[in-house]
Short mmCIF file of C-alpha atoms and ligand atoms in Angstrom, two decimals:
data_model
loop_
_atom_site.label_atom_id
_atom_site.label_comp_id
_atom_site.label_asym_id
_atom_site.label_seq_id
_atom_site.Cartn_x
_atom_site.Cartn_y
_atom_site.Cartn_z
CA UNK A 1 59.43 -89.23 -45.58
CA UNK A 2 62.55 -91.29 -45.96
CA UNK A 3 63.05 -93.90 -48.56
CA UNK A 4 62.98 -96.60 -45.91
CA UNK A 5 59.67 -95.36 -44.56
CA UNK A 6 58.50 -95.33 -48.10
CA UNK A 7 59.09 -99.05 -48.32
CA UNK A 8 57.88 -100.20 -44.97
CA UNK A 9 56.31 -103.63 -45.01
CA UNK A 10 52.55 -104.04 -45.10
CA UNK A 11 50.86 -103.60 -41.72
CA UNK A 12 47.78 -105.67 -41.13
CA UNK A 13 44.69 -103.85 -39.94
CA UNK A 14 44.82 -101.02 -37.33
CA UNK A 15 46.10 -97.59 -38.26
CA UNK A 16 48.57 -95.56 -36.27
CA UNK A 17 47.57 -92.08 -35.18
CA UNK A 18 48.14 -89.73 -38.08
CA UNK A 19 48.29 -92.58 -40.54
CA UNK A 20 46.20 -91.77 -43.57
CA UNK A 21 45.31 -95.39 -44.07
CA UNK A 22 46.99 -95.08 -47.41
CA UNK A 23 48.77 -98.33 -46.63
CA UNK A 24 52.00 -99.65 -47.99
CA UNK A 25 53.42 -98.91 -51.38
CA UNK A 26 53.93 -101.46 -54.07
CA UNK A 27 57.08 -103.43 -53.29
CA UNK A 28 59.99 -101.47 -54.75
CA UNK A 29 61.31 -103.15 -57.83
CA UNK A 30 64.23 -100.76 -58.18
CA UNK A 31 65.98 -99.80 -61.38
CA UNK A 32 65.71 -102.11 -64.35
CA UNK A 33 68.62 -104.53 -64.07
CA UNK A 34 70.50 -106.19 -66.91
CA UNK A 35 68.11 -108.85 -68.27
CA UNK A 36 69.13 -112.02 -66.44
CA UNK A 37 68.41 -114.05 -69.51
CA UNK A 38 71.67 -112.79 -71.05
CA UNK A 39 73.62 -113.17 -67.82
CA UNK A 40 72.60 -116.82 -67.56
CA UNK A 41 73.33 -117.60 -71.19
CA UNK A 42 75.93 -120.35 -71.77
CA UNK A 43 76.93 -121.66 -75.19
CA UNK A 44 75.10 -124.88 -75.95
CA UNK A 45 72.56 -124.56 -73.15
CA UNK A 46 68.95 -124.84 -74.29
CA UNK A 47 65.41 -125.59 -73.36
CA UNK A 48 64.05 -127.40 -76.39
CA UNK A 49 63.76 -131.17 -76.60
CA UNK A 50 63.08 -131.77 -80.26
CA UNK A 51 63.81 -135.21 -81.69
CA UNK A 52 66.31 -135.59 -84.53
CA UNK A 53 64.48 -135.16 -87.86
CA UNK A 54 63.70 -138.43 -89.63
CA UNK A 55 63.43 -136.82 -93.06
CA UNK A 56 66.31 -135.61 -95.22
CA UNK A 57 67.40 -132.10 -94.20
CA UNK A 58 68.96 -129.86 -96.81
CA UNK A 59 71.64 -127.46 -95.56
CA UNK A 60 70.53 -123.85 -95.29
CA UNK A 61 73.13 -122.79 -97.87
CA UNK A 62 71.19 -124.74 -100.50
CA UNK A 63 67.89 -123.10 -99.61
CA UNK A 64 68.83 -119.42 -99.09
CA UNK A 65 70.83 -117.34 -101.61
CA UNK A 66 74.31 -116.62 -100.31
CA UNK A 67 73.84 -112.84 -100.23
CA UNK A 68 70.87 -113.23 -97.88
CA UNK A 69 72.68 -115.44 -95.40
CA UNK A 70 73.86 -113.99 -92.10
CA UNK A 71 77.62 -113.78 -91.85
CA UNK A 72 77.54 -113.90 -88.07
CA UNK A 73 75.12 -115.77 -85.87
CA UNK A 74 72.60 -113.56 -84.01
CA UNK A 75 73.24 -112.78 -80.35
CA UNK A 76 70.57 -114.93 -78.78
CA UNK A 77 70.56 -116.08 -75.19
CA UNK A 78 71.12 -119.79 -74.72
CA UNK A 79 69.23 -120.69 -71.56
CA UNK A 80 67.23 -123.46 -69.96
CA UNK A 81 63.46 -123.41 -70.11
CA UNK A 82 63.18 -122.38 -66.47
CA UNK A 83 65.30 -119.25 -67.08
CA UNK A 84 63.17 -118.36 -70.06
CA UNK A 85 59.95 -118.76 -68.08
CA UNK A 86 61.33 -116.65 -65.23
CA UNK A 87 62.46 -113.96 -67.67
CA UNK A 88 59.03 -113.48 -69.20
CA UNK A 89 57.17 -113.86 -65.91
CA UNK A 90 59.40 -111.17 -64.41
CA UNK A 91 58.76 -108.86 -67.35
CA UNK A 92 55.00 -109.42 -67.04
CA UNK A 93 55.19 -108.44 -63.37
CA UNK A 94 56.68 -105.08 -64.31
CA UNK A 95 53.53 -104.38 -66.25
CA UNK A 96 50.42 -102.84 -64.79
CA UNK A 97 46.98 -104.31 -65.36
CA UNK A 98 43.42 -104.35 -64.07
CA UNK A 99 44.20 -107.87 -62.91
CA UNK A 100 46.87 -106.53 -60.56
CA UNK A 101 45.44 -103.33 -59.09
CA UNK A 102 43.15 -100.28 -59.27
CA UNK A 103 43.11 -98.49 -62.63
CA UNK A 104 41.07 -95.24 -62.40
CA UNK A 105 41.94 -94.04 -65.91
CA UNK A 106 39.16 -91.65 -66.92
CA UNK A 107 37.40 -92.09 -70.27
CA UNK A 108 38.83 -95.61 -70.54
CA UNK A 109 36.52 -97.70 -68.30
CA UNK A 110 39.23 -100.00 -67.00
CA UNK A 111 36.76 -102.27 -65.28
CA UNK A 112 37.39 -105.86 -64.32
CA UNK A 113 36.29 -108.21 -67.09
CA UNK A 114 34.86 -111.53 -65.91
CA UNK A 115 37.19 -114.40 -66.83
CA UNK A 116 34.29 -116.61 -67.88
CA UNK A 117 33.93 -114.37 -70.94
CA UNK A 118 37.49 -115.30 -71.96
CA UNK A 119 36.56 -118.95 -71.65
CA UNK A 120 33.46 -118.48 -73.78
CA UNK A 121 35.37 -116.58 -76.48
CA UNK A 122 37.87 -119.45 -76.59
CA UNK A 123 35.31 -122.22 -77.16
CA UNK A 124 36.46 -124.10 -80.26
CA UNK A 125 33.10 -123.64 -82.00
CA UNK A 126 33.80 -119.91 -81.98
CA UNK A 127 37.57 -119.63 -82.02
CA UNK A 128 38.15 -122.23 -84.77
CA UNK A 129 35.42 -121.05 -87.09
CA UNK A 130 36.81 -120.09 -90.48
CA UNK A 131 35.47 -116.78 -91.81
CA UNK A 132 34.66 -118.41 -95.16
CA UNK A 133 32.60 -121.21 -93.63
CA UNK A 134 29.15 -121.34 -95.29
CA UNK A 135 26.21 -119.88 -93.38
CA UNK A 136 24.68 -123.33 -92.80
CA UNK A 137 27.75 -124.37 -90.79
CA UNK A 138 27.94 -121.14 -88.76
CA UNK A 139 24.40 -120.84 -87.45
CA UNK A 140 25.52 -120.45 -83.83
CA UNK A 141 27.94 -117.64 -84.63
CA UNK A 142 25.41 -115.90 -86.86
CA UNK A 143 22.74 -116.14 -84.19
CA UNK A 144 25.15 -114.67 -81.66
CA UNK A 145 25.78 -111.70 -83.95
CA UNK A 146 22.08 -111.32 -84.68
CA UNK A 147 21.15 -111.36 -80.99
CA UNK A 148 24.04 -109.08 -80.00
CA UNK A 149 22.94 -106.56 -82.60
CA UNK A 150 19.40 -106.65 -81.14
CA UNK A 151 20.71 -106.25 -77.59
CA UNK A 152 22.91 -103.28 -78.51
CA UNK A 153 20.01 -101.67 -80.37
CA UNK A 154 17.82 -102.11 -77.31
CA UNK A 155 20.48 -100.57 -75.06
CA UNK A 156 21.02 -97.66 -77.45
CA UNK A 157 17.44 -97.12 -78.60
CA UNK A 158 18.42 -97.76 -82.23
CA UNK A 159 16.81 -99.69 -85.09
CA UNK A 160 19.76 -101.65 -86.52
CA UNK A 161 23.51 -101.81 -86.04
CA UNK A 162 26.70 -102.88 -87.78
CA UNK A 163 29.20 -104.93 -85.79
CA UNK A 164 32.06 -104.35 -88.23
CA UNK A 165 34.06 -101.41 -86.83
CA UNK A 166 37.20 -102.52 -85.02
CA UNK A 167 37.35 -99.73 -82.41
CA UNK A 168 35.65 -96.59 -81.17
CA UNK A 169 37.34 -94.21 -83.60
CA UNK A 170 36.57 -96.64 -86.42
CA UNK A 171 32.93 -96.63 -85.33
CA UNK A 172 32.93 -92.84 -85.39
CA UNK A 173 34.22 -92.83 -88.96
CA UNK A 174 31.57 -95.37 -89.93
CA UNK A 175 28.88 -93.24 -88.29
CA UNK A 176 29.98 -90.02 -89.96
CA UNK A 177 30.11 -91.76 -93.37
CA UNK A 178 26.56 -93.01 -92.73
CA UNK A 179 25.47 -89.45 -91.97
CA UNK A 180 27.10 -88.23 -95.16
CA UNK A 181 25.36 -90.95 -97.22
CA UNK A 182 22.05 -89.94 -95.67
CA UNK A 183 22.49 -86.26 -96.56
CA UNK A 184 23.66 -87.14 -100.08
CA UNK A 185 20.62 -89.38 -100.62
CA UNK A 186 18.43 -86.36 -99.90
CA UNK A 187 20.33 -84.04 -102.22
CA UNK A 188 21.96 -82.28 -99.26
CA UNK A 189 25.52 -83.34 -99.90
CA UNK A 190 26.58 -79.71 -99.62
CA UNK A 191 26.53 -79.87 -95.81
CA UNK A 192 30.21 -79.68 -94.85
CA UNK A 193 30.38 -78.84 -91.14
CA UNK A 194 30.45 -81.07 -88.08
CA UNK A 195 30.00 -79.42 -84.67
CA UNK A 196 31.89 -80.77 -81.66
CA UNK A 197 31.93 -79.31 -78.14
CA UNK A 198 35.22 -78.09 -76.66
CA UNK A 199 35.05 -80.95 -74.14
CA UNK A 200 34.97 -83.60 -76.90
CA UNK A 201 37.24 -86.62 -77.02
CA UNK A 202 40.01 -85.95 -79.53
CA UNK A 203 38.79 -88.68 -81.84
CA UNK A 204 35.58 -86.72 -82.58
CA UNK A 205 37.16 -83.76 -84.39
CA UNK A 206 39.75 -86.13 -85.88
CA UNK A 207 36.98 -88.33 -87.31
CA UNK A 208 35.07 -85.38 -88.77
CA UNK A 209 38.26 -84.02 -90.37
CA UNK A 210 39.20 -87.45 -91.73
CA UNK A 211 35.78 -87.76 -93.36
CA UNK A 212 36.43 -84.42 -95.07
CA UNK A 213 34.28 -82.20 -92.84
CA UNK A 214 35.12 -78.83 -91.39
CA UNK A 215 35.18 -79.04 -87.62
CA UNK A 216 33.27 -76.29 -85.80
CA UNK A 217 33.87 -76.08 -82.07
CA UNK A 218 31.11 -75.10 -79.69
CA UNK A 219 31.92 -73.84 -76.19
CA UNK A 220 30.68 -75.37 -72.95
CA UNK A 221 28.66 -73.30 -70.51
CA UNK A 222 29.56 -72.77 -66.85
CA UNK A 223 27.73 -75.97 -65.90
CA UNK A 224 29.90 -78.00 -68.28
CA UNK A 225 27.17 -78.63 -70.88
CA UNK A 226 26.74 -77.37 -74.43
CA UNK A 227 26.23 -73.59 -74.43
CA UNK A 228 22.85 -73.24 -76.16
CA UNK A 229 23.43 -69.67 -77.31
CA UNK A 230 26.76 -70.72 -78.85
CA UNK A 231 25.07 -73.70 -80.51
CA UNK A 232 22.39 -71.44 -81.97
CA UNK A 233 25.12 -69.24 -83.39
CA UNK A 234 26.96 -72.05 -85.23
CA UNK A 235 23.90 -73.93 -86.51
CA UNK A 236 22.98 -73.38 -90.15
CA UNK A 237 22.03 -75.33 -93.27
CA UNK A 238 25.68 -76.25 -93.86
CA UNK A 239 25.82 -78.39 -90.71
CA UNK A 240 25.83 -82.16 -91.29
CA UNK A 241 26.02 -83.30 -87.68
CA UNK A 242 26.70 -82.59 -84.04
CA UNK A 243 28.92 -85.14 -82.28
CA UNK A 244 28.24 -85.41 -78.58
CA UNK A 245 29.06 -87.56 -75.58
CA UNK A 246 26.39 -87.58 -72.88
CA UNK A 247 27.43 -87.81 -70.10
CA UNK A 248 30.33 -85.85 -71.55
CA UNK A 249 34.03 -86.16 -70.84
CA UNK A 250 33.56 -84.12 -67.66
CA UNK A 251 31.32 -86.96 -66.47
CA UNK A 252 28.33 -84.59 -66.55
CA UNK A 253 24.93 -85.29 -68.04
CA UNK A 254 23.63 -82.54 -70.32
CA UNK A 255 20.03 -82.02 -69.22
CA UNK A 256 19.39 -79.83 -72.28
CA UNK A 257 19.82 -82.79 -74.59
CA UNK A 258 16.22 -82.75 -75.90
CA UNK A 259 16.49 -79.04 -76.69
CA UNK A 260 19.89 -79.61 -78.35
CA UNK A 261 18.50 -82.45 -80.49
CA UNK A 262 15.55 -80.30 -81.50
CA UNK A 263 17.82 -77.42 -82.54
CA UNK A 264 20.16 -79.62 -84.59
CA UNK A 265 17.30 -81.45 -86.29
CA UNK A 266 15.56 -78.18 -87.08
CA UNK A 267 18.72 -77.05 -88.87
CA UNK A 268 18.62 -80.29 -90.88
CA UNK A 269 21.60 -81.88 -89.11
CA UNK A 270 21.88 -85.26 -87.41
CA UNK A 271 23.11 -86.15 -83.93
CA UNK A 272 26.00 -88.53 -83.38
CA UNK A 273 26.38 -90.12 -79.94
CA UNK A 274 29.89 -91.07 -78.89
CA UNK A 275 29.00 -93.97 -76.62
CA UNK A 276 32.56 -95.19 -76.06
CA UNK A 277 31.95 -95.05 -72.32
CA UNK A 278 28.35 -96.18 -71.85
CA UNK A 279 28.97 -97.21 -68.27
CA UNK A 280 26.62 -94.57 -66.85
CA UNK A 281 23.56 -95.13 -69.02
CA UNK A 282 22.96 -98.89 -69.32
CA UNK A 283 19.29 -99.58 -68.70
CA UNK A 284 18.79 -95.99 -67.52
CA UNK A 285 18.79 -93.70 -70.53
CA UNK A 286 19.07 -94.44 -74.23
CA UNK A 287 20.76 -92.25 -76.83
CA UNK A 288 17.84 -92.91 -79.20
CA UNK A 289 15.40 -91.52 -76.62
CA UNK A 290 17.65 -88.50 -76.12
CA UNK A 291 17.24 -87.71 -79.82
CA UNK A 292 20.42 -89.17 -81.31
CA UNK A 293 20.39 -90.68 -84.81
CA UNK A 294 23.67 -92.62 -84.70
CA UNK A 295 25.56 -94.17 -81.78
CA UNK A 296 28.73 -96.19 -81.40
CA UNK A 297 29.61 -98.34 -78.41
CA UNK A 298 33.07 -99.51 -77.40
CA UNK A 299 32.62 -103.18 -76.56
CA UNK A 300 36.18 -103.11 -75.22
CA UNK A 301 35.30 -100.45 -72.66
CA UNK A 302 31.74 -101.04 -71.53
CA UNK A 303 31.15 -104.64 -72.55
CA UNK A 304 33.92 -106.69 -71.10
CA UNK A 305 36.83 -107.03 -73.49
CA UNK A 306 40.17 -106.33 -71.78
CA UNK A 307 41.93 -103.38 -73.36
CA UNK A 308 44.76 -100.99 -72.82
CA UNK A 309 47.24 -103.19 -74.60
CA UNK A 310 46.27 -101.97 -78.04
CA UNK A 311 43.42 -104.20 -79.03
CA UNK A 312 41.58 -105.95 -80.50
CA UNK A 313 38.51 -103.86 -79.84
CA UNK A 314 35.11 -103.40 -81.36
CA UNK A 315 32.99 -100.31 -82.04
CA UNK A 316 29.51 -101.33 -83.27
CA UNK A 317 27.41 -98.51 -84.72
CA UNK A 318 23.65 -98.31 -84.25
CA UNK A 319 21.35 -96.10 -86.30
CA UNK A 320 17.71 -95.04 -86.36
CA UNK A 321 15.38 -96.29 -89.09
CA UNK A 322 16.17 -93.59 -91.65
CA UNK A 323 19.88 -94.51 -91.75
CA UNK A 324 19.46 -98.30 -91.93
CA UNK A 325 19.76 -98.52 -95.76
CA UNK A 326 23.31 -97.15 -95.58
CA UNK A 327 24.71 -99.67 -93.05
CA UNK A 328 27.65 -101.66 -94.44
CA UNK A 329 27.09 -105.14 -95.86
CA UNK A 330 26.75 -107.79 -94.69
CA UNK A 331 24.09 -107.66 -91.97
CA UNK A 332 22.96 -110.85 -90.30
CA UNK A 333 19.32 -111.58 -91.13
CA UNK A 334 16.95 -114.32 -90.02
CA UNK A 335 14.63 -116.08 -92.41
CA UNK A 336 11.25 -115.92 -90.62
CA UNK A 337 10.04 -119.11 -92.38
CA UNK A 338 12.93 -121.43 -91.60
CA UNK A 339 14.48 -119.63 -88.63
CA UNK A 340 17.87 -119.85 -90.38
CA UNK A 341 20.38 -117.03 -90.08
CA UNK A 342 22.24 -115.73 -93.10
CA UNK A 343 24.60 -112.95 -94.17
CA UNK A 344 22.81 -110.44 -96.34
CA UNK A 345 25.19 -108.92 -98.86
CA UNK A 346 22.41 -107.34 -100.90
CA UNK A 347 22.55 -103.78 -99.62
CA UNK A 348 22.64 -101.47 -102.64
CA UNK A 349 22.76 -98.19 -100.67
CA UNK A 350 25.42 -99.33 -98.18
CA UNK A 351 28.44 -97.09 -97.60
CA UNK A 352 30.69 -100.07 -98.31
CA UNK A 353 32.62 -102.43 -96.19
CA UNK A 354 34.35 -100.99 -93.12
CA UNK A 355 36.37 -104.05 -92.25
CA UNK A 356 37.28 -107.47 -93.59
CA UNK A 357 34.84 -110.21 -92.70
CA UNK A 358 32.50 -109.42 -89.78
CA UNK A 359 34.57 -107.44 -87.30
CA UNK A 360 36.53 -108.71 -84.33
CA UNK A 361 34.36 -111.71 -83.66
CA UNK A 362 35.89 -112.83 -80.33
CA UNK A 363 35.12 -109.38 -78.89
CA UNK A 364 31.51 -109.81 -79.98
CA UNK A 365 31.37 -113.15 -78.16
CA UNK A 366 32.60 -111.59 -74.92
CA UNK A 367 30.07 -108.74 -75.18
CA UNK A 368 27.26 -111.20 -75.85
CA UNK A 369 28.23 -113.33 -72.86
CA UNK A 370 28.49 -110.25 -70.65
CA UNK A 371 25.11 -108.85 -71.69
CA UNK A 372 23.32 -112.20 -71.40
CA UNK A 373 24.90 -113.00 -68.03
CA UNK A 374 23.87 -109.65 -66.54
CA UNK A 375 20.49 -109.25 -68.20
CA UNK A 376 18.56 -105.96 -68.12
CA UNK A 377 18.61 -105.71 -64.32
CA UNK A 378 22.31 -106.50 -64.10
CA UNK A 379 23.23 -103.95 -66.75
CA UNK A 380 21.28 -101.28 -64.93
CA UNK A 381 23.06 -102.21 -61.72
CA UNK A 382 26.42 -101.82 -63.51
CA UNK A 383 25.58 -98.21 -64.27
CA UNK A 384 24.06 -97.46 -60.88
CA UNK A 385 27.16 -98.77 -59.14
CA UNK A 386 29.55 -97.03 -61.54
CA UNK A 387 27.81 -93.70 -60.86
CA UNK A 388 27.63 -94.32 -57.12
CA UNK A 389 31.33 -95.19 -56.94
CA UNK A 390 32.32 -92.09 -58.89
CA UNK A 391 30.26 -89.78 -56.68
CA UNK A 392 31.55 -91.47 -53.53
CA UNK A 393 35.15 -90.81 -54.51
CA UNK A 394 34.49 -87.35 -55.97
CA UNK A 395 32.82 -86.02 -52.82
CA UNK A 396 35.75 -87.01 -50.64
CA UNK A 397 38.48 -85.80 -52.98
CA UNK A 398 36.75 -82.43 -53.36
CA UNK A 399 38.25 -81.61 -49.95
CA UNK A 400 41.80 -81.82 -51.27
CA UNK A 401 41.56 -80.89 -54.94
CA UNK A 402 39.57 -78.27 -56.81
CA UNK A 403 36.27 -79.51 -58.22
CA UNK A 404 35.59 -77.27 -61.22
CA UNK A 405 31.99 -78.43 -61.77
CA UNK A 406 30.37 -79.12 -58.45
CA UNK A 407 27.46 -81.30 -59.60
CA UNK A 408 26.42 -84.91 -59.31
CA UNK A 409 28.69 -86.75 -61.73
CA UNK A 410 27.99 -89.87 -63.76
CA UNK A 411 30.56 -92.65 -64.33
CA UNK A 412 33.58 -90.34 -63.97
CA UNK A 413 34.58 -86.88 -62.78
CA UNK A 414 37.27 -84.31 -63.37
CA UNK A 415 39.30 -82.65 -60.61
CA UNK A 416 41.88 -79.94 -60.98
CA UNK A 417 45.26 -79.86 -59.25
CA UNK A 418 45.37 -76.08 -59.81
CA UNK A 419 44.95 -75.51 -56.07
CA UNK A 420 48.19 -77.43 -55.43
CA UNK A 421 49.95 -75.75 -58.32
CA UNK A 422 49.15 -72.25 -57.04
CA UNK A 423 50.42 -72.95 -53.54
CA UNK A 424 53.23 -75.44 -54.04
CA UNK A 425 54.05 -75.67 -57.74
CA UNK A 426 52.95 -79.33 -57.78
CA UNK A 427 51.17 -80.22 -61.01
CA UNK A 428 48.65 -82.86 -62.10
CA UNK A 429 51.52 -84.77 -63.71
CA UNK A 430 53.36 -84.96 -60.35
CA UNK A 431 50.23 -86.24 -58.58
CA UNK A 432 49.80 -88.88 -61.28
CA UNK A 433 53.43 -89.98 -61.02
CA UNK A 434 53.30 -90.15 -57.24
CA UNK A 435 50.24 -92.42 -57.40
CA UNK A 436 52.42 -95.02 -59.15
CA UNK A 437 54.53 -95.29 -55.98
CA UNK A 438 51.42 -96.53 -54.19
CA UNK A 439 50.71 -99.18 -56.81
CA UNK A 440 47.79 -97.27 -58.32
CA UNK A 441 47.50 -96.50 -62.02
CA UNK A 442 47.44 -92.78 -62.81
CA UNK A 443 44.19 -91.11 -63.82
CA UNK A 444 43.89 -89.48 -67.22
CA UNK A 445 45.57 -86.07 -66.95
CA UNK A 446 45.33 -82.76 -68.83
CA UNK A 447 42.09 -83.90 -70.45
CA UNK A 448 39.47 -82.61 -71.07
CA UNK A 449 41.35 -79.57 -72.28
CA UNK A 450 38.92 -77.06 -70.77
CA UNK A 451 40.02 -77.89 -67.20
CA UNK A 452 43.51 -76.76 -66.23
CA UNK A 453 45.63 -79.34 -64.38
CA UNK A 454 42.87 -81.87 -65.03
CA UNK A 455 42.76 -85.24 -63.25
CA UNK A 456 40.05 -87.36 -64.85
CA UNK A 457 39.01 -90.23 -62.61
CA UNK A 458 36.78 -93.20 -63.43
CA UNK A 459 36.55 -95.74 -60.61
CA UNK A 460 34.12 -98.15 -62.41
CA UNK A 461 31.56 -100.42 -60.80
CA UNK A 462 33.84 -103.40 -60.24
CA UNK A 463 35.88 -101.91 -57.37
CA UNK A 464 35.14 -102.60 -53.73
CA UNK A 465 34.52 -99.86 -51.16
CA UNK A 466 37.83 -100.85 -49.55
CA UNK A 467 39.74 -100.18 -52.78
CA UNK A 468 37.98 -96.85 -53.24
CA UNK A 469 38.72 -95.88 -49.62
CA UNK A 470 42.38 -96.69 -50.05
CA UNK A 471 42.52 -94.60 -53.22
CA UNK A 472 40.95 -91.64 -51.43
CA UNK A 473 43.44 -92.06 -48.56
CA UNK A 474 46.37 -92.14 -50.97
CA UNK A 475 45.14 -89.04 -52.83
CA UNK A 476 44.74 -87.24 -49.50
CA UNK A 477 48.23 -88.23 -48.49
CA UNK A 478 49.59 -86.98 -51.82
CA UNK A 479 47.80 -83.65 -51.36
CA UNK A 480 49.43 -83.36 -47.93
CA UNK A 481 52.83 -84.31 -49.31
CA UNK A 482 52.42 -81.55 -51.89
CA UNK A 483 52.29 -79.03 -49.03
CA UNK A 484 55.10 -80.50 -46.96
CA UNK A 485 57.48 -82.05 -49.47
CA UNK A 486 56.71 -80.89 -53.00
CA UNK A 487 60.11 -82.21 -54.16
CA UNK A 488 59.03 -85.75 -53.33
CA UNK A 489 56.22 -85.41 -55.86
CA UNK A 490 58.30 -83.60 -58.45
CA UNK A 491 60.72 -86.55 -58.53
CA UNK A 492 58.13 -89.31 -58.33
CA UNK A 493 57.82 -92.15 -59.05
CA UNK A 494 60.47 -93.54 -56.69
CA UNK A 495 59.82 -97.27 -56.62
CA UNK A 496 58.69 -98.33 -60.08
CA UNK A 497 60.83 -100.36 -62.50
CA UNK A 498 61.61 -97.17 -64.40
CA UNK A 499 61.62 -93.69 -62.85
CA UNK A 500 60.15 -90.60 -64.47
CA UNK A 501 60.45 -90.74 -68.23
CA UNK A 502 61.23 -87.94 -70.63
CA UNK A 503 57.78 -88.15 -72.21
CA UNK A 504 58.67 -86.29 -75.40
CA UNK A 505 61.72 -88.49 -76.00
CA UNK A 506 59.75 -91.61 -75.11
CA UNK A 507 57.21 -90.73 -77.80
CA UNK A 508 59.65 -89.52 -80.46
CA UNK A 509 62.62 -91.83 -79.90
CA UNK A 510 61.20 -94.88 -78.19
CA UNK A 511 63.63 -97.59 -77.19
CA UNK A 512 61.70 -100.69 -78.14
CA UNK A 513 64.43 -103.32 -78.01
CA UNK A 514 66.97 -104.30 -75.44
CA UNK A 515 70.34 -104.90 -77.05
CA UNK A 516 73.39 -106.44 -75.50
CA UNK A 517 75.80 -103.68 -74.53
CA UNK A 518 73.05 -101.14 -73.85
CA UNK A 519 72.88 -99.52 -77.32
CA UNK A 520 69.32 -98.84 -78.38
C1 PLP B 601 38.04 -94.26 -75.95
C2 PLP B 601 37.17 -93.24 -76.54
C3 PLP B 601 37.06 -93.11 -77.93
C4 PLP B 601 37.92 -93.89 -78.91
O1 PLP B 601 37.80 -95.28 -78.82
P1 PLP B 601 38.96 -96.22 -79.43
O2 PLP B 601 38.42 -97.59 -79.33
O3 PLP B 601 40.16 -95.98 -78.59
O4 PLP B 601 39.18 -95.80 -80.84
C5 PLP B 601 36.20 -92.17 -78.43
N1 PLP B 601 35.47 -91.39 -77.61
C6 PLP B 601 35.55 -91.47 -76.26
C7 PLP B 601 34.71 -90.56 -75.40
C8 PLP B 601 36.42 -92.39 -75.68
O5 PLP B 601 36.52 -92.47 -74.37
#
C-alpha cells in the first residue's frame, strides 16, 4: 500500500470489492513541527488586558535578593490570545482519549464516562466544601460517602469499606495491611507469605513485597485458572493471604473459586480480591459470595472517573465482618436517633490513616452518581454488555490471531501474535503500532506474562457494534498486511504526530520540555 492510499479520504458507506471495511485512517498529522507559538512571537505582542495597578508597586529589585534575580529575561513567546488558544488546542488534538476514539486497552477499562457525572462532581456544594468543615455543615457529602460505601459493599458482598485509598495499588496496600492486622490480632503475626498467581497484575506482588511479605508464585493450569495441585503444594501455616483477580487478567473466570477459598481458609490464610476491573461481575457475582475476605475496586476504571492521564483515582477497600475493626479511621456513621451523619474517629484497632482527609472526594461523587443513575439493573446490564462485546470481538479475531485459551471470556480476552511472528516476524508490538495508523489506541501488549506476544483487549460496554466491527476489520487487515508487507508493520506508525519511539530511551531519558533551538 502506498502512502497516498494510506491517506485516502473517508468514503461514505459502500465497500469496494476486497475492501476490509477497515475504513480510512486518522488524518495524517505528519511530523511534529516547530511550535507555532514561538514562530508567531513578536516583542511586545500579548494577550492580556490587565488594567494599570492603582496601588503602589514596589520594583522587583526591592522584593527579591539580588543573587536570586534572573540576569536575562526568560525566553517566553509573546503572542496574542488567539495564537495561545490555537497552540494548546492543537496540542490537545495530538493526544488520544476515550472522547476521541476507541481505546481497547486491556486491564484498564477505558470506557466512556457519562459527562453528567463531571457536572455533578463540579456542583459547588461538593467542589467548594472545605475538608475541615464541621460535620453539621457537610451532611450531604457525608451521606454521599455513607451511601456509596453501602452500595460498594452490596456490589462486593462485603460488610464495610474504607473510601480512603487513592488508587488501586493503594487499595491493595490497605487491604494487605488489614490482613496483617487481622493475623496479628489472633497471635498469628508469624505468617509471612502472600501467594499470587503467575497471571497476576504486577501491582499484586509489588504490594505484598512492599508490605514486607514474601511473594510466592502459583502457576496457572492449562485452562488459565489457578492450578489446584500447585496451590496445595504452596499452602501452609506461614501463608497470610492469596491475592486473586476473578475473572483474572486473561479475562477468564476461575470456576474453582469456592474450592480455592476453602483451601486457603483451611490453611488459615485470607483471600484478597483485586477488583480493579469489576466490569464483568456487577450485579452478577460478588467477591464476598466467592469466598473473598477483602476486595478493592477501582472507581476510576469501573465506576466512571476518567483516567489514563495519571489520576486522581480512588481504590475503596471492602472487608468482611471479621476485618471491620481494622479499617482506617474515620468511617462515616449515621446516628440512628437523629439521622445525622458523622465522622467516627474512634477506631482503636484501625491500621491507621491511609490518606489525608477522606480520599479523592470528587471521584467518590462520580461513582455515586454513576451507581445511582444505573441502579441494580443498569449495573448488571453494564457487565452483560461488556462480556458480550468482548466475546463478539474475540470470536472474530480468533480467525486471524492465536487464541491461547479458547473459552468464553469475561470483560476482556488475550490473543497472541505468535502465529504472525512465526510466519512473518511481525510481533505484537508491530500490530499495536500499526493500529495507531487507523486511529485506534493499542491494546495492552506483552501482558499477562504467561502468554507470548500477548495482545490484551478490553472493548468495554460503551462501544457500539459499528465501532467493534471496524476494529475487527482493522485487525484483520493488519493480519493480512503482516503476510504481504511485514515491513509496513515493522515501521508503523506512519501517520501519527510522532513515529515509533525508542521506548527504552523514552522511559530513561524522557524529553519533557520543548526548548527553543531543539536542545532537550
Ligand atoms: C489497574 C489495575 C491495578 C492497579 O490500579 P491503579 O489504580 O493503577 O493503582 C491493579 N490490578 C489490576 C488487575 C488492574 O487492572
